[in-house]
Structures are given as structure tokens and as C-alpha cells.
Tab-separated table of C-alpha atoms in Angstrom:
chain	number	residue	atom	x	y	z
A	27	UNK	CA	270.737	76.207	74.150
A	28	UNK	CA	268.375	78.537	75.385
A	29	UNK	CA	269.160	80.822	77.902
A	30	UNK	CA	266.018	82.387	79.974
A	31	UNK	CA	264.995	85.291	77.909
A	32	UNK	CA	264.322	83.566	74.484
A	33	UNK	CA	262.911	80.323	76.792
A	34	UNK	CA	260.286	83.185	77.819
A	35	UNK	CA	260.040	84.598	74.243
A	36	UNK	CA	259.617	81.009	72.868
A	37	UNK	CA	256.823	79.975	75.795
A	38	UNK	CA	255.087	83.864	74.495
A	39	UNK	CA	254.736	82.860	71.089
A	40	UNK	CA	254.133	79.592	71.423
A	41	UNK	CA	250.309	80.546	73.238
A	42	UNK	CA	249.814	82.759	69.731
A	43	UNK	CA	249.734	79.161	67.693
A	44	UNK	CA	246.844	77.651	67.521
A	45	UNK	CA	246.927	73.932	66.209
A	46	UNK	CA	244.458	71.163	65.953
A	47	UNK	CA	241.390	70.029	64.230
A	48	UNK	CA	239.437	71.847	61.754
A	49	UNK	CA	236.684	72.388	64.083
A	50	UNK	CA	238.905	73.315	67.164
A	51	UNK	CA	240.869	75.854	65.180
A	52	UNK	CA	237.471	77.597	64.010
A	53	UNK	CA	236.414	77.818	67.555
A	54	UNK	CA	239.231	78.951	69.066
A	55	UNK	CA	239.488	81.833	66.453
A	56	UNK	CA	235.939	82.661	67.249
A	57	UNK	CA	236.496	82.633	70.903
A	58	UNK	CA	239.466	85.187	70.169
A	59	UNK	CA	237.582	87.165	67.695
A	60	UNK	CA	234.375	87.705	70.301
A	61	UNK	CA	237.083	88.388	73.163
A	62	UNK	CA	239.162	90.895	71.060
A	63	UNK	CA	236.078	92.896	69.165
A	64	UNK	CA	237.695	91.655	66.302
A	65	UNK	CA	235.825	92.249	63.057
A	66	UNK	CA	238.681	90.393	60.870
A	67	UNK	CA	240.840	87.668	61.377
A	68	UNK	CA	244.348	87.010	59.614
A	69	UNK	CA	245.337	83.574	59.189
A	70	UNK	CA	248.899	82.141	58.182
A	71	UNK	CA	249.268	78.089	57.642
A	72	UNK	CA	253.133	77.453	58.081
A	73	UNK	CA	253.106	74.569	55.321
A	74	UNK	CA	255.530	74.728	52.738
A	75	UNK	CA	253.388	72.886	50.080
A	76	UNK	CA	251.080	75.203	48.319
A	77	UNK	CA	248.402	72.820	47.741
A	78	UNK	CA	248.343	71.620	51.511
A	79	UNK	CA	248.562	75.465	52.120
A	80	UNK	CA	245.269	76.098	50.383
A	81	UNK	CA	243.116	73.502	51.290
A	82	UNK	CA	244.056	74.410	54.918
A	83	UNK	CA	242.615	77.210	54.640
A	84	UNK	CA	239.457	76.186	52.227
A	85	UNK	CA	238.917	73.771	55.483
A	86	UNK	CA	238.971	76.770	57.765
A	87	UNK	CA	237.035	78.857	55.227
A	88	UNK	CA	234.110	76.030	55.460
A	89	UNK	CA	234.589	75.567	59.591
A	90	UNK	CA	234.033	79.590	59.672
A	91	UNK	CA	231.417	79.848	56.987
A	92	UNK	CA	233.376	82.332	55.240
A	93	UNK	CA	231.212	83.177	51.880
A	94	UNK	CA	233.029	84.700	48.436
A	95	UNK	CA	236.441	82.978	48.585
């Protein structure tokens, strides 16, 4: 059970996810990048396969255009 606090603290985190396609993940990470001033992004893939894990983000890397990976 959640009482009000972590239901607000849940909701909070839960808009710094971002989650869907390839394509929709770039853009949104652009959007955030142009809105922030951001010159670098971070990036963490919560999947506990290491292979999965990696080609997320050599998917990403392409979406972004990210050269010298």
C-alpha cells in the first residue's frame, strides 16, 4: 500500500521514464536536450540481459546519430 507521499513520489518519477519506440525515445530526448541546453545526455536501459542492454542502446545510438561508439 501506498500512502500519499510515495503515490506522489512514484507519479514524480514516473514522468522522468521515457519508454517507447526507437524513434519516439530519440525524439523525446532531443526535445529535452533543446529545452534543457543540454549538451550531453545520460542514458540507463533497466534490462537485466546484457545483450538486450546493448543493442538498446546501439538502437538509440543509430536513432540519435551518435558517431564513435
Amino acid at each position: 500500500r501506498w500512502d500519499d507521499d510515495e503515490k506522489s513520489l512514484r507519479s514524480l518519477h514516473r514522468l522522468r521514464h521515457i519508454v517507447g519506440s526507437v524513434g519516439e525515445v530519440a525524439e523525446r530526448l532531443r526535445e529535452l536536450a533543446a529545452a534543457s541546453g543540454a549538451a550531453e545526455i545520460m542514458v540507463q536501459t533497466h534490462v537485466h540481459d546484457q545483450a538486450a542492454r546493448r543493442r538498446s542502446y546501439t538502437l538509440l545510438a543509430d536513432a540519435l546519430g551518435v558517431k564513435g561508439r
